[in-house]
mmCIF file of C-alpha atoms and ligand atoms in Angstrom:
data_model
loop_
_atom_site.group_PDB
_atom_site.id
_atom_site.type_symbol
_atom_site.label_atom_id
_atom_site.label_comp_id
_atom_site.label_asym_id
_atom_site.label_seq_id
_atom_site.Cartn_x
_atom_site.Cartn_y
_atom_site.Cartn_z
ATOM 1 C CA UNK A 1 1.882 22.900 16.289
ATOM 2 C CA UNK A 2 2.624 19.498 18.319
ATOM 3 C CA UNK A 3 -0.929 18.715 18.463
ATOM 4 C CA UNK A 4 -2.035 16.211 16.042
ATOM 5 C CA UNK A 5 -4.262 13.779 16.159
ATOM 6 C CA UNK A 6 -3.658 10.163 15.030
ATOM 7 C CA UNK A 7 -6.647 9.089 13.217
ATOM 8 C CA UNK A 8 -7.499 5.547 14.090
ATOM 9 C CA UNK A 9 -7.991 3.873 10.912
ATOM 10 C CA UNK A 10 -8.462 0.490 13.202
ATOM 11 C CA UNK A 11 -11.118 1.519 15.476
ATOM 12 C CA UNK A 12 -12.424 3.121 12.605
ATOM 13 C CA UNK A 13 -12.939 -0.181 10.686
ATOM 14 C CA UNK A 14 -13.951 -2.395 13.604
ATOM 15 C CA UNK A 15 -17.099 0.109 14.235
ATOM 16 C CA UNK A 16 -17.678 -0.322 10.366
ATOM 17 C CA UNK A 17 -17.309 -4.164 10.392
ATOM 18 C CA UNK A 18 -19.496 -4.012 13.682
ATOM 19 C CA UNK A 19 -22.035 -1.936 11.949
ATOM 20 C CA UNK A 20 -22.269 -4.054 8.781
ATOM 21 C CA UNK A 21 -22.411 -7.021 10.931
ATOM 22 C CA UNK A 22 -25.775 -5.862 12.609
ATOM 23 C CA UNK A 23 -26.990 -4.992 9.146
ATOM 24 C CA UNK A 24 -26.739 -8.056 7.785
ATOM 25 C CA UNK A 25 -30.134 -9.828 9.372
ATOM 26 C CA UNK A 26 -32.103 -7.162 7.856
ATOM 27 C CA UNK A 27 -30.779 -8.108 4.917
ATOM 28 C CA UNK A 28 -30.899 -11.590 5.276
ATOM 29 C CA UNK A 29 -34.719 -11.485 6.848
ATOM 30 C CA UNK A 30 -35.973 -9.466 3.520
ATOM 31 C CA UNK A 31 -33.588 -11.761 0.868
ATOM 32 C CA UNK A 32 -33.883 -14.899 2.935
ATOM 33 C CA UNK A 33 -30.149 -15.258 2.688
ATOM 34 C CA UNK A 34 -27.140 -13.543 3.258
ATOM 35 C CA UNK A 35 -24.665 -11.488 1.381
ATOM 36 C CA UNK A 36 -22.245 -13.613 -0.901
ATOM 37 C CA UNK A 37 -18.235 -12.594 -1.112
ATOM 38 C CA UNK A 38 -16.663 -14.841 -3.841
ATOM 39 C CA UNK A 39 -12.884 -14.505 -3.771
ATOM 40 C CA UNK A 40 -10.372 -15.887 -6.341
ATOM 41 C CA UNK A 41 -7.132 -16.661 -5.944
ATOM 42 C CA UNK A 42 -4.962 -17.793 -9.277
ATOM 43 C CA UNK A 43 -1.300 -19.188 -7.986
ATOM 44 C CA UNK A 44 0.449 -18.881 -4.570
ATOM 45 C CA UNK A 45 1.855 -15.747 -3.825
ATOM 46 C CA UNK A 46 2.671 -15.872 -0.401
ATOM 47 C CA UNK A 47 1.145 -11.729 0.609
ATOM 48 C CA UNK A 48 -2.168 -12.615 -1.346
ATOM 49 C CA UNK A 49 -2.824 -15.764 0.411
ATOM 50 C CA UNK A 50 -2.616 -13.663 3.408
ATOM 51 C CA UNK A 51 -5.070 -10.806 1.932
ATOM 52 C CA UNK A 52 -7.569 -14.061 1.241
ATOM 53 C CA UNK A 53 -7.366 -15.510 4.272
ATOM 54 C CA UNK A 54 -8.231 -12.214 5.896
ATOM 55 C CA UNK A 55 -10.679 -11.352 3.659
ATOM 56 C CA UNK A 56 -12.488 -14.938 4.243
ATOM 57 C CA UNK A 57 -12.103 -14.340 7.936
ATOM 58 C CA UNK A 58 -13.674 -11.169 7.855
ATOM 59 C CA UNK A 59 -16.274 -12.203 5.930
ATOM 60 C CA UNK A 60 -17.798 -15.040 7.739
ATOM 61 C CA UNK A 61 -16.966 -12.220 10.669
ATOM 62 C CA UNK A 62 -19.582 -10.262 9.447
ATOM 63 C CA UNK A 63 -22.622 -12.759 9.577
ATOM 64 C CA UNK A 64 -21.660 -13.375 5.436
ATOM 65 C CA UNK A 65 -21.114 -15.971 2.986
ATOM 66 C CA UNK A 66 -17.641 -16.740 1.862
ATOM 67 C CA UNK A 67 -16.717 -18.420 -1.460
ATOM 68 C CA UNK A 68 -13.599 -19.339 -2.263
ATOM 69 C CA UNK A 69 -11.598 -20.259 -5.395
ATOM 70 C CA UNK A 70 -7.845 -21.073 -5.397
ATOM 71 C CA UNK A 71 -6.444 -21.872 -8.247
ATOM 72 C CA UNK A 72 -3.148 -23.151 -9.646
ATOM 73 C CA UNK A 73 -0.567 -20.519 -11.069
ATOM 74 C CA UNK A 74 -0.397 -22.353 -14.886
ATOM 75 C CA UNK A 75 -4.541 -21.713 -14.843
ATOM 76 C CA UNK A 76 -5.178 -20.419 -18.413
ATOM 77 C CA UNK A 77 -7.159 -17.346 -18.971
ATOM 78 C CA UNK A 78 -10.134 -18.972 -20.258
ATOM 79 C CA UNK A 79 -10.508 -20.947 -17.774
ATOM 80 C CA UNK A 80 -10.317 -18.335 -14.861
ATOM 81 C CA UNK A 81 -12.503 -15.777 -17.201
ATOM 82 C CA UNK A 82 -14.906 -18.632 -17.389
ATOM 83 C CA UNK A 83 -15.050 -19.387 -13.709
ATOM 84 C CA UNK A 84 -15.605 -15.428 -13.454
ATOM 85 C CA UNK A 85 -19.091 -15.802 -15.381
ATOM 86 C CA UNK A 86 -20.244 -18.912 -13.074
ATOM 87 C CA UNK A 87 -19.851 -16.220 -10.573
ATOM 88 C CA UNK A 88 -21.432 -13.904 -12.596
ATOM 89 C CA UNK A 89 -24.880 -16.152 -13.349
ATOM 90 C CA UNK A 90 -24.427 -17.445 -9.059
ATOM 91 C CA UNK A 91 -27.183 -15.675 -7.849
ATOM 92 C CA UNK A 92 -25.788 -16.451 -3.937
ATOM 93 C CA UNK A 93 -22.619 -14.588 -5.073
ATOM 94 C CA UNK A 94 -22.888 -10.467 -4.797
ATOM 95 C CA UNK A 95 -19.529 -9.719 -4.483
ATOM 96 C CA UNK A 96 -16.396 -10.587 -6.883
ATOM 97 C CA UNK A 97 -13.353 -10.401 -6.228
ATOM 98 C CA UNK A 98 -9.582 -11.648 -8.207
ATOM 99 C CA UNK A 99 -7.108 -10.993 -6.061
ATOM 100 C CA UNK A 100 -4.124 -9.005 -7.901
ATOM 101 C CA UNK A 101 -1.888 -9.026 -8.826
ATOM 102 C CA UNK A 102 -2.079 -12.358 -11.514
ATOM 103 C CA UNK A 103 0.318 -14.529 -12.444
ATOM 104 C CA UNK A 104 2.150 -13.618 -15.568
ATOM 105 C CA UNK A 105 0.564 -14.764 -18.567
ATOM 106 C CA UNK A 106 -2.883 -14.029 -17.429
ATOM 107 C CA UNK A 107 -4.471 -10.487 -18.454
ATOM 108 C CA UNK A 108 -5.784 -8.536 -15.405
ATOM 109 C CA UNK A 109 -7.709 -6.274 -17.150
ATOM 110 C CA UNK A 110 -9.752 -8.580 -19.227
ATOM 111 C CA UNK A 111 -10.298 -10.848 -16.105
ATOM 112 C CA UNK A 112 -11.728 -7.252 -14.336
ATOM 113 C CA UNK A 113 -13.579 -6.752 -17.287
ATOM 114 C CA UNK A 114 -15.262 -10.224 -17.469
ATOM 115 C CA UNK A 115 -17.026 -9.042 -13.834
ATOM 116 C CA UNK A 116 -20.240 -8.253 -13.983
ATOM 117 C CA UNK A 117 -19.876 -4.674 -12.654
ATOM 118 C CA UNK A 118 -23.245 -4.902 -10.204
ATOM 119 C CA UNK A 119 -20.760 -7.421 -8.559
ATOM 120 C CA UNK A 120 -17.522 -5.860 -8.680
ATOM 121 C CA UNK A 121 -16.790 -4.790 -5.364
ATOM 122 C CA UNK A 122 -13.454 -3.736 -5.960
ATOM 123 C CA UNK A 123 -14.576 -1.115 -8.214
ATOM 124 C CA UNK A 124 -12.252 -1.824 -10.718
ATOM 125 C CA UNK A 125 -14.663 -2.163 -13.967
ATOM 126 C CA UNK A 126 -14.671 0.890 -16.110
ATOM 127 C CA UNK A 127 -18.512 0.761 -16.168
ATOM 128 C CA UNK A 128 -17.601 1.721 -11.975
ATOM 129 C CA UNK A 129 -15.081 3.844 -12.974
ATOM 130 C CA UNK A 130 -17.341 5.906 -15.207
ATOM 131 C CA UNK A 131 -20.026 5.707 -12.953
ATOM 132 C CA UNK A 132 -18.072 7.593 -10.588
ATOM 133 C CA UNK A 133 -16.668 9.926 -12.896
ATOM 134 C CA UNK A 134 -19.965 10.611 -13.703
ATOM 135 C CA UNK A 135 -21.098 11.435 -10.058
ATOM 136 C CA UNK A 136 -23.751 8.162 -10.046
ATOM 137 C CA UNK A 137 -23.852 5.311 -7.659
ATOM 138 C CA UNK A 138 -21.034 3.218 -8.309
ATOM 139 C CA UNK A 139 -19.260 0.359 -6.518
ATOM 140 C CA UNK A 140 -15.954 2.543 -5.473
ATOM 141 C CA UNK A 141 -12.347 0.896 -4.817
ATOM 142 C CA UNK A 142 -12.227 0.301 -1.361
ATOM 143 C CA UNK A 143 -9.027 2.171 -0.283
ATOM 144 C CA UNK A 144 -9.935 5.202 -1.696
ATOM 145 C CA UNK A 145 -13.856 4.942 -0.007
ATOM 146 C CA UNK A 146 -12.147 3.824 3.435
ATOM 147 C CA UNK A 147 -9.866 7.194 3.394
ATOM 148 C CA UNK A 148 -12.859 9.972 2.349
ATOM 149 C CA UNK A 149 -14.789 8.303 5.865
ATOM 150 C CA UNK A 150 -11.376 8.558 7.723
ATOM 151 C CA UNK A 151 -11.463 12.134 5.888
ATOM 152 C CA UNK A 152 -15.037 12.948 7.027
ATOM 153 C CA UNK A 153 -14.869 11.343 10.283
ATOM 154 C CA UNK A 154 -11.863 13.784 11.090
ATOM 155 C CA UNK A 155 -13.477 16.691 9.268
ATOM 156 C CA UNK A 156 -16.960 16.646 8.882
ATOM 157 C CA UNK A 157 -18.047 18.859 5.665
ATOM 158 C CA UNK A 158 -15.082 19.125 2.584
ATOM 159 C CA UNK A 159 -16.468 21.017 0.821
ATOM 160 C CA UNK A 160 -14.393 24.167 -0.348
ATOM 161 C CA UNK A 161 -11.284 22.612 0.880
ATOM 162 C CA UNK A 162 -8.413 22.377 -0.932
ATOM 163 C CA UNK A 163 -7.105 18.849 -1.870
ATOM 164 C CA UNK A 164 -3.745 17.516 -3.245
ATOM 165 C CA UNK A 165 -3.800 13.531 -3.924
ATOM 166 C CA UNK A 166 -0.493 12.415 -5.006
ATOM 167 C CA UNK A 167 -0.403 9.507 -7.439
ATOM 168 C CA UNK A 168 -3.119 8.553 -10.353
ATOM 169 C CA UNK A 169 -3.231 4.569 -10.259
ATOM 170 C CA UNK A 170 -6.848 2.690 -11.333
ATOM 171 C CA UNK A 171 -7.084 1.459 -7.803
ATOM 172 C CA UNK A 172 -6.075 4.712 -5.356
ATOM 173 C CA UNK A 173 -5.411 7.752 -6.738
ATOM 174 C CA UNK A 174 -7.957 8.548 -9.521
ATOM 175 C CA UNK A 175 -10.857 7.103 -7.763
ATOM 176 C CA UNK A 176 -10.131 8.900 -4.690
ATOM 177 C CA UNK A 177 -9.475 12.621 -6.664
ATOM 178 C CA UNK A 178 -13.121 11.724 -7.963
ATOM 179 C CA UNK A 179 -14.522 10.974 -4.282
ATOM 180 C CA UNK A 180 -13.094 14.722 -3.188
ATOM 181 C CA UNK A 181 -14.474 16.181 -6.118
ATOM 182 C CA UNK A 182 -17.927 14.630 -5.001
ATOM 183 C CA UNK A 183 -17.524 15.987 -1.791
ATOM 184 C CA UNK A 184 -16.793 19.472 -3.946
ATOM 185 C CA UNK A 185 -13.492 19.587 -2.879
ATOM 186 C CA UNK A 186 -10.956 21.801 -5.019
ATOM 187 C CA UNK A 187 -8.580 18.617 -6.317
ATOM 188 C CA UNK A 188 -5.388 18.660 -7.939
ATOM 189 C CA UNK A 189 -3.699 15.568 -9.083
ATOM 190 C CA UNK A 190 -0.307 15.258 -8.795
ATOM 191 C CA UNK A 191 2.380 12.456 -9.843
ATOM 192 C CA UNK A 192 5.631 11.688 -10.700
ATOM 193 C CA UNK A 193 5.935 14.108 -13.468
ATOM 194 C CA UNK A 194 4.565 17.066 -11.673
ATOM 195 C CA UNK A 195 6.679 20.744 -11.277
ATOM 196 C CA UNK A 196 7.882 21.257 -7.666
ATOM 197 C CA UNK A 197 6.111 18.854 -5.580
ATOM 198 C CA UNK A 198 6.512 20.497 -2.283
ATOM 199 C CA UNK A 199 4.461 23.607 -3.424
ATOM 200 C CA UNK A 200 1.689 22.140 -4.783
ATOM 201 C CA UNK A 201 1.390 19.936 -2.045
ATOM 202 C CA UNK A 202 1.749 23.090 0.521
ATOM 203 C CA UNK A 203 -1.604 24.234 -0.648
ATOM 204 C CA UNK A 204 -3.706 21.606 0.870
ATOM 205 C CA UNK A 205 -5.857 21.800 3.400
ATOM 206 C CA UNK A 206 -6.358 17.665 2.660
ATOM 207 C CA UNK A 207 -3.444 15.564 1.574
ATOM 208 C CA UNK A 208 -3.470 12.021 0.294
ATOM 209 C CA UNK A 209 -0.262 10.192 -0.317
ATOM 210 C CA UNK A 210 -0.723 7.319 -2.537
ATOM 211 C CA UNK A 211 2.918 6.727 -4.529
ATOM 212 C CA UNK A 212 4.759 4.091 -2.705
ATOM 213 C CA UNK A 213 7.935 5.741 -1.691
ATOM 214 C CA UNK A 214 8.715 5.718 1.701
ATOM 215 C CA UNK A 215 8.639 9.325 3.569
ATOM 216 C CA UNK A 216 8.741 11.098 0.780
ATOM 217 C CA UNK A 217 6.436 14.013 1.443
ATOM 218 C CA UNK A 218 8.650 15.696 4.240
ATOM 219 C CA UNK A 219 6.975 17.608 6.831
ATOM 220 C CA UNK A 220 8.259 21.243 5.393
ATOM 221 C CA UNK A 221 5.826 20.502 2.931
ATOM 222 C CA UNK A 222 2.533 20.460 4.692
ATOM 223 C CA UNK A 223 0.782 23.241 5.420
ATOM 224 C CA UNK A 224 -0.116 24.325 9.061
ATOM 225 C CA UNK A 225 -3.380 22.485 10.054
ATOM 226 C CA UNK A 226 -3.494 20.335 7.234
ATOM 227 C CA UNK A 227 -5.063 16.726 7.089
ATOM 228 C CA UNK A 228 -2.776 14.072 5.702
ATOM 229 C CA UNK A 229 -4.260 10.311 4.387
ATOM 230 C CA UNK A 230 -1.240 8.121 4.531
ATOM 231 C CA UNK A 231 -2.319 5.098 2.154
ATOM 232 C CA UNK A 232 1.527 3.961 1.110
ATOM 233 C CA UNK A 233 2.753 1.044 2.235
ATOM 234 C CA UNK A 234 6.718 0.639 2.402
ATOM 235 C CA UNK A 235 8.716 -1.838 3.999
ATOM 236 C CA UNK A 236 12.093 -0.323 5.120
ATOM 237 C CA UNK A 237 15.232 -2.366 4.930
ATOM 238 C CA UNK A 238 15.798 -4.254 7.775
ATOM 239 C CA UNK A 239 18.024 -2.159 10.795
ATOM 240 C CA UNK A 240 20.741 -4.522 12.014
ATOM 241 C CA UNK A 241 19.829 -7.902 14.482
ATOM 242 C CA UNK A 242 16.165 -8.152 12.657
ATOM 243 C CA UNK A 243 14.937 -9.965 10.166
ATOM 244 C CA UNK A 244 12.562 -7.454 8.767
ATOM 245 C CA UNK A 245 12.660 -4.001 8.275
ATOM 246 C CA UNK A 246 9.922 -1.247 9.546
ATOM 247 C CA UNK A 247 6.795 -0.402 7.688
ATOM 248 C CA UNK A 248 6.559 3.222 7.017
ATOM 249 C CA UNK A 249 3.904 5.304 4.961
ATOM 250 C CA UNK A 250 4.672 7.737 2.029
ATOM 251 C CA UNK A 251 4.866 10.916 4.339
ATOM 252 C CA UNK A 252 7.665 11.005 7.080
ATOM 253 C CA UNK A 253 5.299 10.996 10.158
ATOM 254 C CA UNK A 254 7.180 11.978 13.303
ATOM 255 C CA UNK A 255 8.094 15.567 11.052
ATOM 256 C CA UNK A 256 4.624 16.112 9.837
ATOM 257 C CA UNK A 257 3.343 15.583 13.263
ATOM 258 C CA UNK A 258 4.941 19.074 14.027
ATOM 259 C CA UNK A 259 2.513 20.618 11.234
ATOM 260 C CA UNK A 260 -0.494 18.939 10.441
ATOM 261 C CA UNK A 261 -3.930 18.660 12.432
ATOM 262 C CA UNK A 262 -4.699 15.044 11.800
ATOM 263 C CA UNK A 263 -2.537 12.555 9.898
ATOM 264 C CA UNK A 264 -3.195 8.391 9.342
ATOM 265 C CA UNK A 265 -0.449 6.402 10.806
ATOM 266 C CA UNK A 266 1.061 3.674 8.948
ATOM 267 C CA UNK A 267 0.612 0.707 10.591
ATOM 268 C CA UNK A 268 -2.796 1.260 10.975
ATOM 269 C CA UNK A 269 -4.724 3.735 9.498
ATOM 270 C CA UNK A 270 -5.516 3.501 5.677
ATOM 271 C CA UNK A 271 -4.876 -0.340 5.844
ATOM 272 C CA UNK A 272 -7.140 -1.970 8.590
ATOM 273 C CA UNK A 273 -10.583 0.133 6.280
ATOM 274 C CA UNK A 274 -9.920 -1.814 3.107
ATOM 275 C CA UNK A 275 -11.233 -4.896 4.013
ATOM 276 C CA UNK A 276 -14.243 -3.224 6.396
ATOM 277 C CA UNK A 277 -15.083 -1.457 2.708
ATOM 278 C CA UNK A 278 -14.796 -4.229 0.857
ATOM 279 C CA UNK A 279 -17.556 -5.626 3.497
ATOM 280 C CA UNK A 280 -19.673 -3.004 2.904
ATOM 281 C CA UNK A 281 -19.265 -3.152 -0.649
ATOM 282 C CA UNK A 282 -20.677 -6.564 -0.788
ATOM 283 C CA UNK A 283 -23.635 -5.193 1.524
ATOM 284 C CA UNK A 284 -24.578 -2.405 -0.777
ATOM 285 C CA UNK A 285 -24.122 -4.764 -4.226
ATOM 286 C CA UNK A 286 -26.222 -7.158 -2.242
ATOM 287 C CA UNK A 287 -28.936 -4.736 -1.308
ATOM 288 C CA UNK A 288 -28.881 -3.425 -4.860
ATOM 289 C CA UNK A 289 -29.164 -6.702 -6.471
ATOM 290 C CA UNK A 290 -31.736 -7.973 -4.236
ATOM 291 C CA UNK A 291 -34.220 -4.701 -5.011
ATOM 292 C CA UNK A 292 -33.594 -3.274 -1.775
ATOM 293 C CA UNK A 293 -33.078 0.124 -0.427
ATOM 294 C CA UNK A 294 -29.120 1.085 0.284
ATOM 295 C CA UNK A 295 -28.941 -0.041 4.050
ATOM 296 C CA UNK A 296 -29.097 3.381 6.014
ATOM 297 C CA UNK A 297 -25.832 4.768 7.229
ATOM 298 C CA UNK A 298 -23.756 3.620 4.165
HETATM 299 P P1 NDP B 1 1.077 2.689 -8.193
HETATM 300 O O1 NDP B 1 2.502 2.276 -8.257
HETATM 301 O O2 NDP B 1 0.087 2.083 -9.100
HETATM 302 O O3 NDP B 1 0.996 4.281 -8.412
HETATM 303 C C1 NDP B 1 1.920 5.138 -7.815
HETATM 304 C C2 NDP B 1 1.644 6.563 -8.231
HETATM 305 O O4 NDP B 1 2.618 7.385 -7.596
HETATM 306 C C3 NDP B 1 1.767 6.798 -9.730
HETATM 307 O O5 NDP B 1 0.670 7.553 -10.168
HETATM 308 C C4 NDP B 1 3.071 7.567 -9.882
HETATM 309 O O6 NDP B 1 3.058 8.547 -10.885
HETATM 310 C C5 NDP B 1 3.162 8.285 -8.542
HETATM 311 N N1 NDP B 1 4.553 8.590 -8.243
HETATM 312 C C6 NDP B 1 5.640 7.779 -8.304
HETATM 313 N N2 NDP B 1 6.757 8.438 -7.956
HETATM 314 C C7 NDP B 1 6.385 9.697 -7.677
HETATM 315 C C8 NDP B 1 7.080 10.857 -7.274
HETATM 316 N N3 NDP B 1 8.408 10.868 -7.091
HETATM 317 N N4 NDP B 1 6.372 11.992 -7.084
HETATM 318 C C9 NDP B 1 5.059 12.017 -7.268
HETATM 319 N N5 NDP B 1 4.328 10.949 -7.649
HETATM 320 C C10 NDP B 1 4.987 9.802 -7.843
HETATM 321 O O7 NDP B 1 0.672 2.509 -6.656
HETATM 322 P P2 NDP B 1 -0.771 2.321 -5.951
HETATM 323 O O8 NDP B 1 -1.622 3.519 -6.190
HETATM 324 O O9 NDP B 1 -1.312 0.983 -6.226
HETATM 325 O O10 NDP B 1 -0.296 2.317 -4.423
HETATM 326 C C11 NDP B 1 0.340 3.410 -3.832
HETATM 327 C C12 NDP B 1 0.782 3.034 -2.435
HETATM 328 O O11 NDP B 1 -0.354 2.710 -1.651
HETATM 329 C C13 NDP B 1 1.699 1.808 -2.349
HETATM 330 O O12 NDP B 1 2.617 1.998 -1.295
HETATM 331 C C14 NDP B 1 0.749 0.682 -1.984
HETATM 332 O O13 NDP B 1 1.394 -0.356 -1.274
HETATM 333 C C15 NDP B 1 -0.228 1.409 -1.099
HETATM 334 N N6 NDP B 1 -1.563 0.794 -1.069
HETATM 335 C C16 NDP B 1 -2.123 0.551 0.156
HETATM 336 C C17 NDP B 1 -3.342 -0.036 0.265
HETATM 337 C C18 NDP B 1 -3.938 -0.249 1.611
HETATM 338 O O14 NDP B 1 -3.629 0.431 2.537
HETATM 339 N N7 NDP B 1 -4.795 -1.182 1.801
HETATM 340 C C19 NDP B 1 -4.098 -0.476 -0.922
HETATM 341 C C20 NDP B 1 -3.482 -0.069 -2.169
HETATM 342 C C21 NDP B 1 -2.239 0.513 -2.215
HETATM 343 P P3 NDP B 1 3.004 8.214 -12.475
HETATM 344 O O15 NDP B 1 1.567 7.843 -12.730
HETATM 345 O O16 NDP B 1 3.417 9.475 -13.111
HETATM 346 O O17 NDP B 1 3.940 7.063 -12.686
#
């Protein structure tokens, strides 16, 4: 098969940034104001002031408020946990969001934990966790939510399909082995401790990569027709003359193209939907705060 389709992650995300940016005055006409995206930023890491920036772009983008919080790497953890519950008790704030990964010394999980969950839009509270597990509405992480529309974009219906998601972190791969089952897909987890790899991940109709090791699922071991969600990022080292090396996903792309029906590139694909997702996030926690009825179409 040589005839696979490159799903457009990119276009894919600018229709969804376009589409929550002509949702936003309906909002804004019944709330008399308009969705609120707080993001916090503890200490200067060079790739998260990037992420922020975007995200603040993006945001204002989108017809939305933007609130941002930088603060200095020696912050102490009550202090960041306490602006967390001004954000909390903001009632022009819907959306939360501490950019990871901290600094040492400060404790992720009880700064995620300090979010008031209705505002969580990274979906990182275990109140969202188990309200996904549970099959309720739940603010979802956004790279796993951005690769199921990628998924049913390219596919339409899942259900009855057999999927394969390899890797089982908090922020990809458990929340998106829930989102299959949802769509009543047959799911199997798999990570780094699981019995030949290649033949559990030959029985997908739908694979998602999610480890973080670059081209490691070869193209031998997709099955004919299959649908593959790149979401690793790797930077190669760099070839000789540049400066930096190539960015390549977890699944070696130019051999899978000979097998699969659709596959995400990396550049791209996964990438360019989380920060359209965590857009509509802040939408949806908005709407649901607010009273209101899920805008239609997300
Ligand atoms: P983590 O490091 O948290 O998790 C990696 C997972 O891969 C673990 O569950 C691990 O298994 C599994 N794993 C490691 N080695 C193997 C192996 N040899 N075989 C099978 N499974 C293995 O990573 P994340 O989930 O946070 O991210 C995964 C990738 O996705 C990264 O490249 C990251 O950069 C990218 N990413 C991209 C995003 C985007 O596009 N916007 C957003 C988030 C992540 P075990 O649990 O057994 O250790």
């Amino acid at each position: 098969m040589t005839t696979a389709h490159i799903i457009d992650g990119k276009a894919f995300a600018a229709g969804l940034r376009e589409r929550i940016k002509s949702a936003v005055p309906t909002f804004q006409n019944q709330a008399g104001r308009a969705p609120g995206l707080a993001v916090v930023l503890v200490g200067e890491d060079p790739a998260s002031q990037v992420y922020v920036a975007s995200k603040h772009k993006a945001t204002i983008a989108a017809g939305m408020e933007s609130f941002e919080h930088r603060l200095p790497a020696d912050t102490a953890q009550a202090d960041l946990i306490a602006l967390v519950e001004k954000l909390n008790a903001d009632d022009t704030v819907d959306g939360i969001l501490v950019q990871l990964p901290l600094p040492e010394g400060l404790d992720e999980k009880a700064v995620v934990m300090a979010i008031d969950p209705d505002k969580d839009v990274d979906g990182l509270h275990v109140i969202n966790a188990g309200r996904l597990a549970n099959g309720e509405e739940a603010l979802t992480p956004c790279t796993p939510l951005g690769s199921l529309m990628l998924l049913k974009d390219t596919l339409g219906d899942l259900s009855g399909l057999n999927a394969v998601v390899v890797g089982r972190s908090i922020l990809v791969g458990k929340p998106m082995a829930q989102l299959l089952l949802g769509e009543n897909c047959t799911v199997t987890m798999a990570h780094s401790r699981t019995k030949d790899l290649p033949e559990v991940v030959r029985r997908a109709d739908i694979v998602v990569a999610a480890v973080g090791r670059a081209e490691m699922v070869k193209g031998d071991w997709l099955k004919d027709g299959a649908v593959v969600i790149d979401v690793g990022i790797n930077r190669l080292d760099p070839e000789p003359g540049k400066e930096r090396g190539r960015l390549v996903g977890d699944v070696a792309t130019s051999e899978a193209m000979d097998h699969v029906r659709a596959i995400t590139p990396v550049p791209g694909g996964v990438g360019p939907m989380t920060i359209a997702v965590l857009l509509r996030n802040t939408l949806v926690a908005a709407s649901a705060r607010e009273g209101l009825e899920k805008p239609e179409g997300f």
